[in-house]
Short mmCIF file of C-alpha atoms in Angstrom, two decimals:
data_model
loop_
_atom_site.label_atom_id
_atom_site.label_comp_id
_atom_site.label_asym_id
_atom_site.label_seq_id
_atom_site.Cartn_x
_atom_site.Cartn_y
_atom_site.Cartn_z
CA UNK M 1 -56.08 -205.31 82.18
CA UNK M 2 -52.37 -205.57 81.53
CA UNK M 3 -50.35 -207.69 79.17
CA UNK M 4 -48.49 -208.99 82.11
CA UNK M 5 -51.77 -210.29 83.57
CA UNK M 6 -52.24 -212.53 80.59
CA UNK M 7 -48.69 -213.86 80.92
CA UNK M 8 -49.40 -214.61 84.61
CA UNK M 9 -52.61 -216.40 83.54
CA UNK M 10 -50.63 -218.71 81.34
CA UNK M 11 -48.43 -219.81 84.28
CA UNK M 12 -51.50 -220.19 86.49
CA UNK M 13 -53.63 -222.36 84.25
CA UNK M 14 -51.14 -224.15 82.09
CA UNK M 15 -51.30 -227.38 84.08
CA UNK M 16 -55.14 -227.38 84.01
CA UNK M 17 -55.88 -226.74 80.35
CA UNK M 18 -54.61 -228.07 77.00
CA UNK M 19 -52.20 -226.11 74.96
CA UNK M 20 -54.09 -226.64 71.82
CA UNK M 21 -52.38 -227.26 68.46
CA UNK M 22 -51.84 -224.62 65.79
CA UNK M 23 -51.95 -226.54 62.45
CA UNK M 24 -51.13 -225.53 58.85
CA UNK M 25 -53.79 -226.33 56.25
CA UNK M 26 -52.40 -226.83 52.75
CA UNK M 27 -55.92 -227.13 51.30
CA UNK M 28 -57.25 -223.83 52.73
CA UNK M 29 -53.99 -222.10 51.85
CA UNK M 30 -54.30 -223.07 48.15
CA UNK M 31 -57.93 -222.03 48.20
CA UNK M 32 -57.41 -218.58 49.65
CA UNK M 33 -53.87 -217.72 48.42
CA UNK M 34 -52.47 -217.26 51.86
CA UNK M 35 -50.87 -219.40 54.64
CA UNK M 36 -53.87 -220.57 56.68
CA UNK M 37 -53.48 -221.99 60.10
CA UNK M 38 -56.07 -223.35 62.49
CA UNK M 39 -55.96 -222.90 66.25
CA UNK M 40 -57.91 -225.82 67.40
CA UNK M 41 -59.74 -224.86 70.57
CA UNK M 42 -62.33 -227.53 69.72
CA UNK M 43 -59.72 -229.96 71.07
CA UNK M 44 -59.67 -228.05 74.40
CA UNK M 45 -60.98 -229.65 77.59
CA UNK M 46 -64.91 -229.50 77.46
CA UNK M 47 -64.50 -228.83 73.65
CA UNK M 48 -64.24 -225.15 73.90
CA UNK M 49 -61.94 -222.21 74.81
CA UNK M 50 -64.31 -221.29 77.69
CA UNK M 51 -62.43 -223.40 80.26
CA UNK M 52 -59.49 -221.08 80.10
CA UNK M 53 -61.25 -218.03 81.46
CA UNK M 54 -63.16 -219.98 84.00
CA UNK M 55 -60.08 -221.75 85.27
CA UNK M 56 -58.11 -218.51 85.58
CA UNK M 57 -61.12 -216.83 87.47
CA UNK M 58 -61.33 -219.67 89.92
CA UNK M 59 -57.64 -220.17 90.53
CA UNK M 60 -57.10 -216.44 91.03
CA UNK M 61 -59.89 -216.11 93.54
CA UNK M 62 -59.89 -219.62 95.05
CA UNK M 63 -59.37 -218.44 98.60
CA UNK M 64 -62.20 -215.98 98.38
CA UNK M 65 -64.79 -218.61 97.25
CA UNK M 66 -67.24 -219.58 99.94
CA UNK M 67 -68.61 -222.98 100.79
CA UNK M 68 -71.49 -222.66 98.30
CA UNK M 69 -68.95 -222.23 95.48
CA UNK M 70 -69.65 -220.48 92.17
CA UNK M 71 -72.71 -219.83 89.98
CA UNK M 72 -72.91 -219.24 86.18
CA UNK M 73 -75.55 -219.11 83.47
CA UNK M 74 -75.04 -220.58 79.97
CA UNK M 75 -76.69 -222.71 77.41
CA UNK M 76 -73.52 -224.72 76.66
CA UNK M 77 -69.86 -224.02 76.51
CA UNK M 78 -69.52 -221.60 79.44
CA UNK M 79 -71.64 -223.96 81.52
CA UNK M 80 -69.22 -226.90 80.85
CA UNK M 81 -66.16 -224.71 81.22
CA UNK M 82 -67.19 -223.41 84.68
CA UNK M 83 -68.32 -226.85 85.88
CA UNK M 84 -64.96 -228.41 85.03
CA UNK M 85 -62.85 -225.56 86.38
CA UNK M 86 -64.82 -225.62 89.67
CA UNK M 87 -64.38 -229.37 90.03
CA UNK M 88 -60.65 -229.02 89.42
CA UNK M 89 -60.47 -226.20 92.02
CA UNK M 90 -62.47 -228.27 94.55
CA UNK M 91 -65.44 -226.01 94.78
CA UNK M 92 -69.23 -226.56 94.04
CA UNK M 93 -70.63 -225.15 90.85
CA UNK M 94 -74.28 -224.16 90.27
CA UNK M 95 -75.07 -223.72 86.55
CA UNK M 96 -78.36 -222.15 85.44
CA UNK M 97 -79.32 -223.17 81.97
CA UNK M 98 -82.33 -222.08 79.89
CA UNK M 99 -85.20 -224.54 79.64
CA UNK M 100 -84.51 -225.28 76.00
CA UNK M 101 -80.75 -226.13 76.50
CA UNK M 102 -79.96 -229.42 74.71
CA UNK M 103 -80.06 -232.49 76.79
CA UNK M 104 -76.53 -233.39 75.64
CA UNK M 105 -75.13 -230.16 76.97
CA UNK M 106 -77.10 -230.49 80.26
CA UNK M 107 -75.66 -233.93 80.73
CA UNK M 108 -72.16 -232.82 79.78
CA UNK M 109 -72.32 -230.07 82.38
CA UNK M 110 -73.48 -232.51 85.01
CA UNK M 111 -70.70 -234.92 84.10
CA UNK M 112 -68.14 -232.19 84.86
CA UNK M 113 -69.63 -231.78 88.33
CA UNK M 114 -72.06 -228.99 87.77
CA UNK M 115 -75.37 -228.75 89.63
CA UNK M 116 -77.74 -227.80 86.74
CA UNK M 117 -80.82 -225.66 87.29
CA UNK M 118 -83.15 -225.21 84.30
CA UNK M 119 -84.70 -221.82 84.44
CA UNK M 120 -85.87 -219.22 81.85
CA UNK M 121 -86.81 -219.02 78.20
CA UNK M 122 -83.66 -217.19 77.35
CA UNK M 123 -80.01 -216.99 78.42
CA UNK M 124 -80.83 -213.53 79.75
CA UNK M 125 -83.45 -214.91 82.15
CA UNK M 126 -81.02 -217.61 83.16
CA UNK M 127 -78.46 -214.94 83.90
CA UNK M 128 -80.87 -213.03 86.15
CA UNK M 129 -81.52 -216.23 88.11
CA UNK M 130 -77.75 -216.87 88.44
CA UNK M 131 -77.25 -213.28 89.72
CA UNK M 132 -80.06 -213.86 92.36
CA UNK M 133 -78.21 -217.04 93.50
CA UNK M 134 -75.00 -215.14 93.69
CA UNK M 135 -76.53 -213.00 96.45
CA UNK M 136 -76.46 -216.24 98.62
CA UNK M 137 -72.64 -216.32 99.04
CA UNK M 138 -71.84 -217.68 95.62
CA UNK M 139 -69.31 -216.16 93.29
CA UNK M 140 -70.88 -215.16 89.95
CA UNK M 141 -68.92 -215.99 86.92
CA UNK M 142 -69.99 -213.94 83.91
CA UNK M 143 -69.55 -215.65 80.49
CA UNK M 144 -67.62 -212.69 78.95
CA UNK M 145 -67.85 -209.25 80.56
CA UNK M 146 -65.31 -209.88 83.23
CA UNK M 147 -61.66 -208.84 83.29
CA UNK M 148 -60.46 -212.24 84.62
CA UNK M 149 -62.52 -214.09 82.01
CA UNK M 150 -61.02 -211.96 79.30
CA UNK M 151 -57.55 -212.43 80.66
CA UNK M 152 -57.86 -216.26 80.68
CA UNK M 153 -59.09 -216.24 77.05
CA UNK M 154 -56.09 -214.14 76.14
CA UNK M 155 -53.82 -217.09 76.73
CA UNK M 156 -54.79 -218.25 73.31
CA UNK M 157 -53.19 -215.14 71.77
CA UNK M 158 -49.87 -215.73 73.58
CA UNK M 159 -49.85 -219.34 72.44
CA UNK M 160 -50.34 -218.20 68.85
CA UNK M 161 -47.44 -215.74 69.01
CA UNK M 162 -45.12 -218.16 70.74
CA UNK M 163 -45.58 -220.66 67.81
CA UNK M 164 -45.87 -218.23 64.99
CA UNK M 165 -44.53 -214.73 65.92
CA UNK M 166 -44.88 -213.51 62.35
CA UNK M 167 -48.63 -213.92 62.25
CA UNK M 168 -50.25 -211.34 60.08
CA UNK M 169 -53.97 -211.84 60.81
CA UNK M 170 -56.17 -213.56 63.38
CA UNK M 171 -59.87 -214.24 62.67
CA UNK M 172 -61.87 -214.65 65.83
CA UNK M 173 -65.53 -215.66 66.47
CA UNK M 174 -67.41 -212.91 68.34
CA UNK M 175 -70.38 -213.32 70.60
CA UNK M 176 -70.22 -211.40 73.81
CA UNK M 177 -66.68 -210.45 72.99
CA UNK M 178 -64.55 -212.15 75.61
CA UNK M 179 -62.48 -214.22 73.24
CA UNK M 180 -61.56 -211.47 70.75
CA UNK M 181 -60.94 -209.03 73.66
CA UNK M 182 -58.52 -211.43 75.29
CA UNK M 183 -56.68 -212.37 72.21
CA UNK M 184 -56.38 -208.79 71.09
CA UNK M 185 -55.13 -207.65 74.59
CA UNK M 186 -52.47 -210.37 74.47
CA UNK M 187 -51.36 -209.70 70.87
CA UNK M 188 -51.69 -206.04 70.03
CA UNK M 189 -49.34 -204.53 72.68
CA UNK M 190 -46.43 -206.57 71.34
CA UNK M 191 -47.49 -206.84 67.68
CA UNK M 192 -49.62 -203.76 66.91
CA UNK M 193 -49.42 -204.56 63.14
CA UNK M 194 -51.40 -207.85 63.49
CA UNK M 195 -54.81 -207.52 61.99
CA UNK M 196 -57.46 -208.80 64.44
CA UNK M 197 -60.81 -209.38 62.72
CA UNK M 198 -63.97 -210.54 64.46
CA UNK M 199 -66.69 -212.67 62.84
CA UNK M 200 -70.34 -212.86 63.86
CA UNK M 201 -73.30 -214.70 62.53
CA UNK M 202 -75.53 -212.24 60.67
CA UNK M 203 -78.44 -213.78 62.62
CA UNK M 204 -77.19 -212.00 65.76
CA UNK M 205 -74.84 -209.10 64.80
CA UNK M 206 -74.56 -207.38 68.19
CA UNK M 207 -70.88 -206.48 68.09
CA UNK M 208 -71.18 -205.53 64.40
CA UNK M 209 -74.01 -203.13 65.13
CA UNK M 210 -72.41 -201.83 68.28
CA UNK M 211 -69.30 -200.80 66.33
CA UNK M 212 -71.53 -199.30 63.59
CA UNK M 213 -73.44 -197.25 66.15
CA UNK M 214 -70.42 -196.32 68.31
CA UNK M 215 -71.78 -197.88 71.51
CA UNK M 216 -73.08 -201.12 73.01
CA UNK M 217 -76.17 -202.01 71.06
CA UNK M 218 -78.87 -204.62 71.74
CA UNK M 219 -80.12 -206.59 68.70
CA UNK M 220 -82.82 -209.12 68.04
CA UNK M 221 -81.58 -212.58 67.21
CA UNK M 222 -82.71 -215.19 64.72
CA UNK M 223 -81.99 -218.94 65.30
CA UNK M 224 -78.48 -219.73 64.14
CA UNK M 225 -76.12 -222.65 63.62
CA UNK M 226 -73.65 -220.42 65.58
CA UNK M 227 -75.72 -220.56 68.76
CA UNK M 228 -72.57 -220.31 70.86
CA UNK M 229 -72.05 -216.68 69.67
CA UNK M 230 -75.75 -215.68 69.57
CA UNK M 231 -75.32 -212.95 72.18
CA UNK M 232 -77.72 -209.99 71.73
CA UNK M 233 -75.46 -207.51 73.34
CA UNK M 234 -71.69 -207.35 73.89
CA UNK M 235 -70.34 -206.43 77.28
CA UNK M 236 -69.28 -202.94 78.25
CA UNK M 237 -65.65 -204.07 78.96
CA UNK M 238 -65.40 -206.27 75.90
CA UNK M 239 -66.85 -203.58 73.61
CA UNK M 240 -64.27 -201.15 74.68
CA UNK M 241 -61.52 -203.62 73.96
CA UNK M 242 -62.98 -204.57 70.59
CA UNK M 243 -63.21 -200.97 69.63
CA UNK M 244 -59.62 -200.37 70.75
CA UNK M 245 -57.99 -203.33 69.13
CA UNK M 246 -60.09 -205.01 66.44
CA UNK M 247 -59.80 -203.82 62.85
CA UNK M 248 -63.45 -204.71 62.17
CA UNK M 249 -66.20 -207.19 62.70
CA UNK M 250 -67.68 -209.02 59.63
CA UNK M 251 -70.71 -211.20 59.22
CA UNK M 252 -71.44 -214.71 57.93
CA UNK M 253 -74.77 -216.07 56.72
CA UNK M 254 -76.16 -219.41 57.79
CA UNK M 255 -75.46 -221.17 54.51
CA UNK M 256 -71.83 -220.04 54.73
CA UNK M 257 -71.49 -221.26 58.29
CA UNK M 258 -72.87 -224.63 57.20
CA UNK M 259 -70.55 -224.76 54.34
CA UNK M 260 -67.59 -224.03 56.59
CA UNK M 261 -68.61 -226.78 59.02
CA UNK M 262 -68.74 -229.23 56.18
CA UNK M 263 -65.44 -228.12 54.63
CA UNK M 264 -63.63 -228.47 57.94
CA UNK M 265 -65.11 -231.90 58.49
CA UNK M 266 -64.47 -233.17 54.97
CA UNK M 267 -61.17 -231.56 54.13
CA UNK M 268 -59.44 -231.44 57.56
CA UNK M 269 -61.42 -234.13 59.56
CA UNK M 270 -62.08 -231.25 62.19
CA UNK M 271 -65.42 -231.16 63.91
CA UNK M 272 -66.34 -227.46 64.59
CA UNK M 273 -69.50 -226.15 65.98
CA UNK M 274 -71.14 -223.22 64.08
CA UNK M 275 -69.50 -220.60 66.26
CA UNK M 276 -66.15 -222.25 65.68
CA UNK M 277 -66.52 -222.33 61.89
CA UNK M 278 -67.44 -218.60 61.31
CA UNK M 279 -63.78 -217.57 60.70
CA UNK M 280 -63.67 -219.91 57.71
CA UNK M 281 -67.12 -218.75 56.68
CA UNK M 282 -65.79 -215.22 56.48
CA UNK M 283 -63.16 -216.34 54.00
CA UNK M 284 -65.70 -218.27 51.99
CA UNK M 285 -67.95 -215.30 51.58
CA UNK M 286 -65.04 -212.92 50.74
CA UNK M 287 -65.79 -210.58 53.59
CA UNK M 288 -62.16 -211.06 54.64
CA UNK M 289 -59.49 -211.20 51.87
CA UNK M 290 -56.00 -212.00 53.20
CA UNK M 291 -53.03 -210.51 51.48
CA UNK M 292 -51.21 -213.03 49.21
CA UNK M 293 -48.82 -215.26 51.15
CA UNK M 294 -49.71 -213.68 54.48
CA UNK M 295 -50.04 -215.90 57.58
CA UNK M 296 -53.57 -216.09 58.84
CA UNK M 297 -54.87 -217.91 61.87
CA UNK M 298 -58.48 -219.04 62.12
CA UNK M 299 -59.49 -219.61 65.80
CA UNK M 300 -61.72 -222.69 65.77
CA UNK M 301 -63.24 -221.86 69.15
CA UNK M 302 -65.22 -224.97 69.84
CA UNK M 303 -66.55 -228.27 68.66
CA UNK M 304 -69.66 -228.91 70.73
CA UNK M 305 -72.31 -229.54 68.16
CA UNK M 306 -75.33 -231.76 68.68
CA UNK M 307 -75.37 -234.84 66.54
CA UNK M 308 -78.87 -234.14 64.97
CA UNK M 309 -77.77 -230.65 63.94
CA UNK M 310 -74.51 -232.05 62.43
CA UNK M 311 -76.47 -234.58 60.48
CA UNK M 312 -78.71 -231.87 58.99
CA UNK M 313 -75.75 -229.74 58.18
CA UNK M 314 -74.00 -232.51 56.29
CA UNK M 315 -77.06 -233.54 54.36
CA UNK M 316 -78.01 -229.99 53.41
CA UNK M 317 -74.39 -229.25 52.43
CA UNK M 318 -74.21 -232.41 50.22
CA UNK M 319 -77.41 -231.53 48.52
CA UNK M 320 -76.33 -228.00 47.86
CA UNK M 321 -73.03 -229.15 46.42
CA UNK M 322 -74.67 -231.62 44.15
CA UNK M 323 -73.22 -234.59 46.03
CA UNK M 324 -76.75 -235.94 46.59
CA UNK M 325 -79.32 -236.17 43.75
CA UNK M 326 -83.04 -236.99 44.20
CA UNK M 327 -85.00 -238.12 41.26
CA UNK M 328 -88.40 -239.82 40.61
CA UNK M 329 -88.63 -242.12 37.57
CA UNK M 330 -91.82 -243.76 36.10
CA UNK M 331 -91.33 -247.32 34.96
CA UNK M 332 -93.28 -249.93 33.09
CA UNK M 333 -94.45 -252.35 35.86
CA UNK M 334 -92.89 -255.45 34.37
CA UNK M 335 -90.40 -257.97 35.61
CA UNK M 336 -86.83 -256.81 35.46
CA UNK M 337 -87.58 -253.11 34.99
CA UNK M 338 -86.27 -252.06 38.42
CA UNK M 339 -83.27 -254.39 38.10
CA UNK M 340 -82.36 -252.84 34.79
CA UNK M 341 -82.65 -249.34 36.16
CA UNK M 342 -80.44 -250.08 39.07
CA UNK M 343 -77.88 -251.75 36.83
CA UNK M 344 -77.72 -248.58 34.78
CA UNK M 345 -77.31 -246.44 37.91
CA UNK M 346 -74.44 -248.63 38.95
CA UNK M 347 -72.79 -248.32 35.53
CA UNK M 348 -73.05 -244.47 35.96
CA UNK M 349 -70.95 -244.86 39.20
CA UNK M 350 -73.72 -243.43 41.41
CA UNK M 351 -74.47 -244.89 44.74
CA UNK M 352 -78.05 -245.59 45.86
CA UNK M 353 -78.66 -244.10 49.31
CA UNK M 354 -82.41 -244.56 49.50
CA UNK M 355 -85.03 -246.14 47.21
CA UNK M 356 -88.82 -246.12 47.36
CA UNK M 357 -90.64 -248.33 44.85
CA UNK M 358 -94.51 -247.98 44.83
CA UNK M 359 -97.14 -249.06 42.39
CA UNK M 360 -100.17 -248.32 44.58
CA UNK M 361 -100.53 -244.62 43.82
CA UNK M 362 -103.79 -242.88 42.94
CA UNK M 363 -104.00 -241.63 39.39
CA UNK M 364 -101.13 -243.79 38.08
CA UNK M 365 -101.99 -246.14 35.27
CA UNK M 366 -102.13 -249.75 36.38
CA UNK M 367 -99.11 -250.65 34.15
CA UNK M 368 -96.95 -247.89 35.66
CA UNK M 369 -94.91 -247.70 38.84
CA UNK M 370 -92.68 -245.06 40.21
CA UNK M 371 -89.33 -245.19 41.92
CA UNK M 372 -87.90 -242.37 44.12
CA UNK M 373 -84.05 -242.50 44.19
CA UNK M 374 -81.63 -240.70 46.37
CA UNK M 375 -78.14 -241.01 44.90
CA UNK M 376 -74.69 -240.20 46.08
CA UNK M 377 -72.77 -238.51 43.30
CA UNK M 378 -69.36 -236.82 42.66
CA UNK M 379 -70.91 -233.37 42.12
CA UNK M 380 -72.91 -231.19 39.68
CA UNK M 381 -71.24 -232.55 36.57
CA UNK M 382 -71.96 -236.14 37.64
CA UNK M 383 -75.56 -235.17 38.31
CA UNK M 384 -75.95 -233.75 34.83
CA UNK M 385 -74.37 -236.89 33.33
CA UNK M 386 -76.75 -239.19 35.22
CA UNK M 387 -79.79 -237.08 34.17
CA UNK M 388 -78.80 -237.05 30.49
CA UNK M 389 -78.02 -240.79 30.46
CA UNK M 390 -81.42 -241.67 31.99
CA UNK M 391 -83.28 -239.45 29.58
CA UNK M 392 -81.40 -241.06 26.66
CA UNK M 393 -82.47 -244.47 27.88
CA UNK M 394 -86.01 -243.25 27.61
CA UNK M 395 -86.90 -242.97 31.37
CA UNK M 396 -89.73 -240.67 32.18
CA UNK M 397 -88.29 -238.39 34.83
CA UNK M 398 -90.72 -236.68 37.22
CA UNK M 399 -90.05 -234.79 40.42
CA UNK M 400 -86.31 -233.93 40.65
CA UNK M 401 -84.33 -232.21 43.39
CA UNK M 402 -80.97 -230.75 42.60
CA UNK M 403 -79.58 -229.08 44.44
#
């Protein structure tokens, strides 16, 4: 793979993809003592960088693709990227997805023109099925371990350099390694001093362990918010490029990934999936410490997160940060008691999110009722203020949940 190949890829795909924005974040810059920029691939077509590599692959080999088109396997972003790229190139696309793939991602892939086949209990089994289908005159498009795919992803690196040639560090999510390989191959030949650091979920540290062992290593994976980078083994090609160009690969825990998703959403109004949020998670857990005043780019690789997952992340994050308080109070079962309590809560500037008022509870005295409250607060200090005020008023506080 040559640097000129990536420059050619820019010209070939530029009318078919979005040149995504590179934005400065004053909030994150103050927090980490460096100039933090976000490369927003979550705003890319299909909501992920994957369409870049797929588009380049199809455009480069368009004349060699037979009437049955192309085939790929993926649980999400690669599936959508290939489906859209194939539709734009005017060829059929067969996408094999594991049986557990989310309905929303299945439907998104179909909406881009992909013919979805559900097969396998893992992406690996889906890949084997896709490779079998490739024997029937379909072009197989690997999600990462392919020189053309890597070349297409590398266009991100050239976009970063064209807008900010004095970049000091780029933090890149790592799964199979196609994204970091492409960005590194685009950037390092012209700016060898730029630090390229990969970030993986600790639930599936395949590239991390491969670097540690000095060769491609297969790992077991736990369930992760960063499912888009839960790849149990990097590619042979991508591992060589990671070892050649990347400074290191660091890890992020699930709580840190969740905190990063919430921070991007609250502070920057940016919706990032777990895989896209891991660069920020690496800053939050101090596994990466930028030099003061250096220019750091976080590649927000995608924004395809299922709504139920996002809801759980937000609620768990608010609980952990003390922005939600749960408390059980025991009251005299008399007229006005509940109204008085709620008035006092309002005076404490807390917002009632949920309330359960029940007097029919076994073992409670007939004159006592309980109230479960879920309150929105400003944070831990506000929670302490509410708790102290309620106790001062003589309320009997039972089960409490904070954080």
